[in-house]
Coordinates of C-alpha atoms in Angstrom, one line a residue:
M23 CA 10.3 2.4 -30.3
E24 CA 9.1 5.5 -32.1
S25 CA 9.1 8.7 -30.1
H26 CA 5.9 10.7 -29.7
F27 CA 7.7 13.5 -27.8
S28 CA 8.0 16.9 -29.5
T29 CA 10.8 19.4 -28.7
L30 CA 8.4 21.3 -26.5
D31 CA 7.6 18.2 -24.5
W32 CA 11.3 17.5 -23.9
V33 CA 11.8 21.1 -22.8
I34 CA 8.9 20.9 -20.3
L35 CA 10.2 17.6 -19.0
A36 CA 13.7 18.9 -18.6
V37 CA 12.6 22.1 -16.8
Y38 CA 10.4 20.0 -14.5
F39 CA 13.3 17.7 -13.5
L40 CA 15.6 20.7 -13.0
V41 CA 13.1 22.4 -10.7
L42 CA 12.8 19.2 -8.7
A43 CA 16.6 18.8 -8.5
S44 CA 17.0 22.4 -7.4
I45 CA 14.7 22.1 -4.4
G46 CA 17.2 19.9 -2.5
P47 CA 20.0 22.5 -2.4
L48 CA 17.5 25.3 -1.7
F49 CA 16.3 23.7 1.5
A50 CA 19.7 22.3 2.4
R51 CA 20.9 25.7 3.4
R52 CA 18.1 26.0 5.9
N53 CA 18.7 22.7 7.7
K54 CA 20.6 23.7 10.8
S55 CA 19.8 20.7 13.0
T56 CA 18.7 17.1 13.0
E57 CA 15.2 18.3 14.2
T58 CA 14.9 20.6 11.2
Y59 CA 16.2 18.0 8.7
F60 CA 13.9 15.1 9.8
V61 CA 10.7 16.8 11.1
G62 CA 11.0 20.5 10.0
N63 CA 10.9 21.7 13.6
R64 CA 7.4 20.2 13.8
S65 CA 5.9 23.3 12.2
F66 CA 3.9 22.0 9.2
P67 CA 0.2 22.8 8.8
A68 CA -2.4 20.1 8.2
W69 CA -3.2 21.1 4.6
L70 CA 0.4 20.9 3.5
L71 CA 1.1 17.5 5.2
G72 CA -2.2 16.1 4.1
L73 CA -1.5 16.8 0.4
A74 CA 2.1 15.6 0.8
M75 CA 0.9 12.3 2.2
F76 CA -1.7 12.1 -0.5
A77 CA 1.0 12.5 -3.2
T78 CA 3.0 9.8 -1.4
S79 CA 0.1 7.3 -1.6
I80 CA -0.6 8.2 -5.3
S81 CA 2.5 6.8 -7.0
S82 CA 2.9 5.3 -10.5
I83 CA 1.2 2.2 -9.1
T84 CA -2.0 4.3 -9.0
V85 CA -1.4 6.2 -12.3
V86 CA -0.4 3.2 -14.4
A87 CA -1.6 0.0 -12.6
Y88 CA -5.1 1.1 -11.6
P89 CA -6.2 2.1 -15.1
A90 CA -4.6 -1.1 -16.4
D91 CA -6.5 -3.2 -13.9
A92 CA -9.8 -1.5 -14.7
Y93 CA -9.2 -1.8 -18.4
K94 CA -8.5 -5.5 -18.3
T95 CA -10.6 -6.6 -15.4
A96 CA -13.1 -4.9 -13.0
Y97 CA -13.0 -3.1 -9.7
L98 CA -12.2 -5.9 -7.2
R99 CA -8.7 -4.5 -6.5
L100 CA -10.2 -1.2 -5.5
L101 CA -11.8 -2.7 -2.4
P102 CA -8.8 -2.3 -0.1
A103 CA -8.9 1.5 -0.7
F104 CA -12.3 1.6 0.9
M105 CA -10.8 0.5 4.2
L106 CA -8.6 3.5 4.4
P107 CA -11.1 5.6 6.4
L108 CA -11.3 2.9 9.1
G109 CA -7.5 2.6 9.2
I110 CA -7.2 6.4 9.5
Y111 CA -9.8 6.4 12.3
I112 CA -7.9 3.8 14.3
A113 CA -4.5 5.5 13.6
S114 CA -5.9 8.8 14.8
K115 CA -7.0 7.3 18.1
V116 CA -4.0 5.0 18.7
F117 CA -0.9 5.4 16.7
L118 CA -0.8 9.1 16.0
P119 CA -1.2 10.2 19.7
F120 CA 1.4 7.6 20.7
F121 CA 4.1 8.9 18.3
R122 CA 3.3 12.5 19.0
R123 CA 3.7 12.0 22.8
S124 CA 7.0 10.1 22.3
R125 CA 8.6 13.1 20.4
C126 CA 10.4 10.6 18.2
T127 CA 11.6 11.5 14.7
S128 CA 11.0 7.9 13.6
A129 CA 9.4 4.7 14.6
F130 CA 12.9 3.2 14.8
E131 CA 14.1 5.7 17.4
Y132 CA 11.3 4.5 19.7
L133 CA 12.2 0.9 19.1
E134 CA 15.8 1.5 20.1
G135 CA 14.7 3.2 23.3
R136 CA 12.2 0.5 24.1
F137 CA 14.0 -2.7 23.0
G138 CA 17.6 -1.8 22.1
P139 CA 19.7 -1.1 19.1
G140 CA 19.4 -4.6 17.7
V141 CA 15.6 -4.3 17.2
R142 CA 16.0 -0.8 15.7
M143 CA 18.6 -2.2 13.2
Y144 CA 16.3 -5.1 12.3
A145 CA 13.3 -2.9 11.8
A146 CA 15.2 -0.2 9.9
C147 CA 16.7 -2.8 7.5
S148 CA 13.3 -4.5 7.0
F149 CA 11.8 -1.1 6.2
L150 CA 14.6 -0.2 3.8
F151 CA 14.3 -3.6 2.0
G152 CA 10.5 -3.0 1.6
Q153 CA 11.1 0.5 0.3
I154 CA 13.7 -0.7 -2.2
M155 CA 11.1 -3.2 -3.6
R156 CA 8.4 -0.5 -3.6
I157 CA 10.5 2.1 -5.3
S158 CA 11.8 -0.4 -7.8
T159 CA 8.2 -1.2 -8.8
I160 CA 7.3 2.5 -9.0
L161 CA 10.4 3.4 -11.1
Y162 CA 9.7 0.4 -13.4
L163 CA 6.1 1.5 -14.0
V164 CA 7.3 5.1 -14.7
S165 CA 9.9 3.7 -17.1
L166 CA 7.1 1.9 -19.1
V167 CA 5.3 5.2 -19.5
F168 CA 8.5 7.0 -20.5
Q169 CA 9.5 4.4 -23.0
Q170 CA 6.0 4.3 -24.6
M171 CA 5.9 8.0 -25.1
T172 CA 9.5 8.8 -25.9
G173 CA 11.0 5.6 -27.3
A174 CA 13.9 6.1 -24.9
S175 CA 15.5 3.3 -22.9
P176 CA 13.6 2.5 -19.7
Y177 CA 17.0 2.2 -17.9
A178 CA 17.6 5.9 -18.6
C179 CA 14.3 6.8 -17.0
I180 CA 15.1 4.7 -13.9
V181 CA 18.5 6.2 -13.5
V182 CA 17.5 9.8 -14.1
G183 CA 14.4 9.6 -12.0
G184 CA 16.3 7.9 -9.1
L185 CA 19.0 10.5 -9.2
V186 CA 16.6 13.5 -9.2
I187 CA 14.5 12.1 -6.4
G188 CA 17.6 11.0 -4.4
T189 CA 19.2 14.5 -4.8
Y190 CA 16.3 16.6 -3.4
T191 CA 15.5 14.0 -0.7
V192 CA 19.0 13.6 0.7
L193 CA 20.0 17.3 0.5
G194 CA 16.7 19.0 1.4
G195 CA 15.3 16.7 4.1
I196 CA 11.7 16.7 5.1
K197 CA 10.9 20.2 3.9
A198 CA 12.1 19.5 0.4
I199 CA 10.1 16.3 0.3
V200 CA 6.9 17.8 1.6
W201 CA 6.9 20.8 -0.7
T202 CA 7.8 18.7 -3.7
Q203 CA 5.0 16.3 -3.0
F204 CA 2.6 19.2 -2.6
V205 CA 3.4 20.4 -6.1
Q206 CA 3.3 16.9 -7.5
A207 CA -0.2 16.4 -6.1
F208 CA -1.6 19.2 -8.3
V209 CA 0.5 18.1 -11.3
L210 CA -1.1 14.6 -10.8
W211 CA -4.6 16.0 -10.6
F212 CA -4.1 18.2 -13.7
G213 CA -2.7 15.3 -15.8
A214 CA -5.4 12.9 -14.7
F215 CA -8.3 15.2 -15.5
L216 CA -6.7 16.1 -18.8
C217 CA -6.4 12.3 -19.7
L218 CA -10.1 11.7 -18.8
K219 CA -11.2 14.7 -20.8
T220 CA -9.3 13.5 -23.8
V221 CA -10.8 10.0 -23.5
L222 CA -14.3 11.3 -23.2
A223 CA -13.9 13.7 -26.1
G224 CA -13.3 10.6 -28.3
I225 CA -16.5 8.8 -27.1
D226 CA -19.8 9.8 -28.6
G227 CA -22.1 10.4 -25.7
G228 CA -19.3 11.0 -23.3
I229 CA -19.5 9.8 -19.7
S230 CA -23.1 8.4 -20.1
T231 CA -21.8 6.1 -22.9
V232 CA -18.9 5.0 -20.7
I233 CA -21.2 4.2 -17.8
S234 CA -23.9 2.4 -19.9
T235 CA -21.3 0.3 -21.8
A236 CA -19.3 -0.5 -18.7
L237 CA -22.4 -1.6 -16.9
A238 CA -23.4 -3.8 -19.8
D239 CA -20.0 -5.5 -19.9
G240 CA -19.8 -5.9 -16.1
K241 CA -16.8 -3.6 -15.8
F242 CA -18.0 -2.1 -12.5
M243 CA -18.5 -5.4 -10.8
M244 CA -16.4 -6.5 -7.8
G245 CA -14.9 -9.4 -9.8
D246 CA -12.0 -10.7 -11.7
L247 CA -11.1 -12.7 -14.8
N248 CA -11.8 -16.4 -14.7
P249 CA -8.4 -18.1 -15.3
V250 CA -10.0 -20.8 -17.4
S251 CA -12.6 -19.0 -19.5
G252 CA -10.9 -15.5 -19.5
K253 CA -14.3 -13.9 -18.8
L254 CA -15.2 -11.5 -16.0
E255 CA -17.0 -13.1 -13.1
P256 CA -18.2 -11.7 -9.8
A257 CA -15.9 -12.5 -6.9
P258 CA -17.2 -14.6 -4.0
W259 CA -17.5 -13.1 -0.6
V260 CA -15.5 -15.8 1.0
S261 CA -13.1 -18.2 -0.7
F262 CA -9.8 -19.9 0.2
Q263 CA -9.0 -20.7 -3.4
E264 CA -9.4 -17.4 -5.3
K265 CA -9.6 -13.7 -4.7
A266 CA -12.6 -12.9 -2.5
I267 CA -14.3 -9.7 -1.4
L268 CA -13.8 -10.3 2.3
M269 CA -10.1 -11.1 1.7
M270 CA -9.6 -7.8 -0.2
F271 CA -11.2 -5.9 2.7
L272 CA -9.0 -7.7 5.2
C273 CA -5.9 -7.0 3.1
G274 CA -6.9 -3.4 3.0
I275 CA -7.4 -2.8 6.7
T276 CA -4.2 -4.8 7.5
G277 CA -2.2 -2.8 5.0
W278 CA -3.5 0.5 6.2
L279 CA -2.9 -0.2 9.9
T280 CA 0.6 -1.3 9.0
E281 CA 1.1 1.8 6.9
Y282 CA 0.0 4.2 9.7
S283 CA 1.7 2.4 12.6
S284 CA 5.1 1.5 11.2
N285 CA 5.8 3.2 7.8
Q286 CA 8.4 5.9 8.3
N287 CA 7.1 7.8 5.2
V288 CA 3.8 8.4 7.0
I289 CA 5.0 8.6 10.7
Q290 CA 7.7 11.2 9.8
K291 CA 5.1 13.4 8.3
Y292 CA 2.4 13.3 11.0
V293 CA 5.0 13.9 13.8
S294 CA 6.1 16.9 11.8
A295 CA 2.8 18.7 12.2
K296 CA 2.4 21.8 14.5
N297 CA 0.3 19.9 17.0
P298 CA -1.7 16.7 17.4
K299 CA -4.9 18.4 16.1
E300 CA -3.1 19.4 12.9
A301 CA -1.6 16.0 12.6
T302 CA -5.0 14.3 12.8
R303 CA -6.4 16.7 10.2
S304 CA -3.5 15.9 7.9
I305 CA -4.2 12.2 7.7
W306 CA -7.9 12.8 7.2
I307 CA -7.1 15.2 4.3
C308 CA -4.9 12.5 2.9
C309 CA -7.8 10.0 3.2
F310 CA -10.4 12.3 1.6
C311 CA -8.1 13.0 -1.3
S312 CA -6.7 9.5 -1.9
V313 CA -9.9 7.4 -2.0
P314 CA -11.6 9.4 -4.7
T315 CA -8.4 9.7 -6.7
W316 CA -7.9 5.9 -6.7
A317 CA -11.5 5.5 -7.8
F318 CA -10.9 8.2 -10.5
F319 CA -8.0 6.3 -12.0
M320 CA -10.0 3.1 -12.1
F321 CA -12.8 4.9 -13.9
L322 CA -10.1 6.3 -16.3
G323 CA -9.2 2.7 -17.1
T324 CA -12.8 1.8 -17.7
S325 CA -13.2 4.9 -20.0
I326 CA -10.2 3.8 -22.0
Y327 CA -11.8 0.3 -22.3
V328 CA -15.0 1.8 -23.7
Y329 CA -13.0 4.1 -26.0
F330 CA -11.1 1.2 -27.6
K331 CA -14.3 -0.9 -27.8
L332 CA -15.8 1.9 -29.9
H333 CA -12.5 2.5 -31.8
P334 CA -10.9 -1.0 -32.2
D335 CA -7.2 -1.1 -32.0
E336 CA -4.9 -4.1 -32.5
Y337 CA -2.6 -3.4 -29.6
A338 CA -5.4 -2.5 -27.3
N339 CA -7.2 -5.8 -28.1
A340 CA -3.9 -7.6 -27.6
I341 CA -3.7 -6.2 -24.0
L342 CA -7.2 -7.6 -23.3
S343 CA -6.4 -11.0 -24.6
G344 CA -2.8 -11.1 -23.3
A345 CA -1.5 -11.8 -26.8
A346 CA 2.0 -11.1 -28.0
G347 CA 3.1 -10.3 -24.4
A348 CA 1.2 -7.1 -24.4
K349 CA 1.1 -5.7 -20.8
A350 CA -2.0 -4.1 -19.3
E351 CA 0.3 -1.5 -17.6
S352 CA 1.0 0.0 -21.0
I353 CA -2.6 0.9 -21.9
L354 CA -2.6 4.4 -20.4
P355 CA 0.8 5.5 -21.9
Y356 CA -0.3 3.9 -25.2
F357 CA -3.5 5.9 -25.3
V358 CA -1.7 9.1 -24.3

């Protein structure tokens, strides 16, 4: 595949990866105890943890898959995101105070004390298996972007990305993770706004044209493609045979309650806050950043749909029709 990367692009990418990789050794020298390594001496402020948790929730699944979904279908899969505030509210009243009182560094530590090492081992292995599946998906989606823009092997992206992330995580502990994610949050926002600005610059009438065209084509509806006709149709409120609005809401609240009650990525951060009040603020900061960002990336996908409708492109049309094995996940890197 042809590379679209210039020498300057490669230099910027290399510097970015080197900076990330250097964070681990930098913080490794400061980790003098298990408490420091896992929870940073419970000294993090709300704003830092909140943005770190936000960056955790905004992975390549958001950056690549959300625009792809909005480009090809509509906004049905955004519905679970709207249940996050309810999940956060319940977590702030039930789960967060519980883990803060227990003074645990992980949910698994509590399980061992309450039920024994066997339960801890089972829960930890289950969590690790789930994370392996999640990280595999994230790295795969990143590799699609990398391959589309550089023409390089996706395997190289997966290996390099995995090594860099693994290096600063294992060496630096929670402090390296939190500060890296804090920086990545702003990198993400900057890149996202730059993408949208570029899309809108190529559309006569800008955002008003995007909205009017998308409304006319039903791109904002809570619906999905009909598997038979291939056309967008509104989703039913209740159904046991197809995706339904109520089902998406239930999936959302179930997922978020699971996330904030048992996911070590989240628990480890909010038990690292200075105090319970700061911990509560941190998860609300995460919520208020995450939901608009998810909606933003859906709108980005809709904007790309309008762009290619006004500027027809063979590959973009193939993605809509599913022809020649074209994957919707490649639409954002293809546009970029």
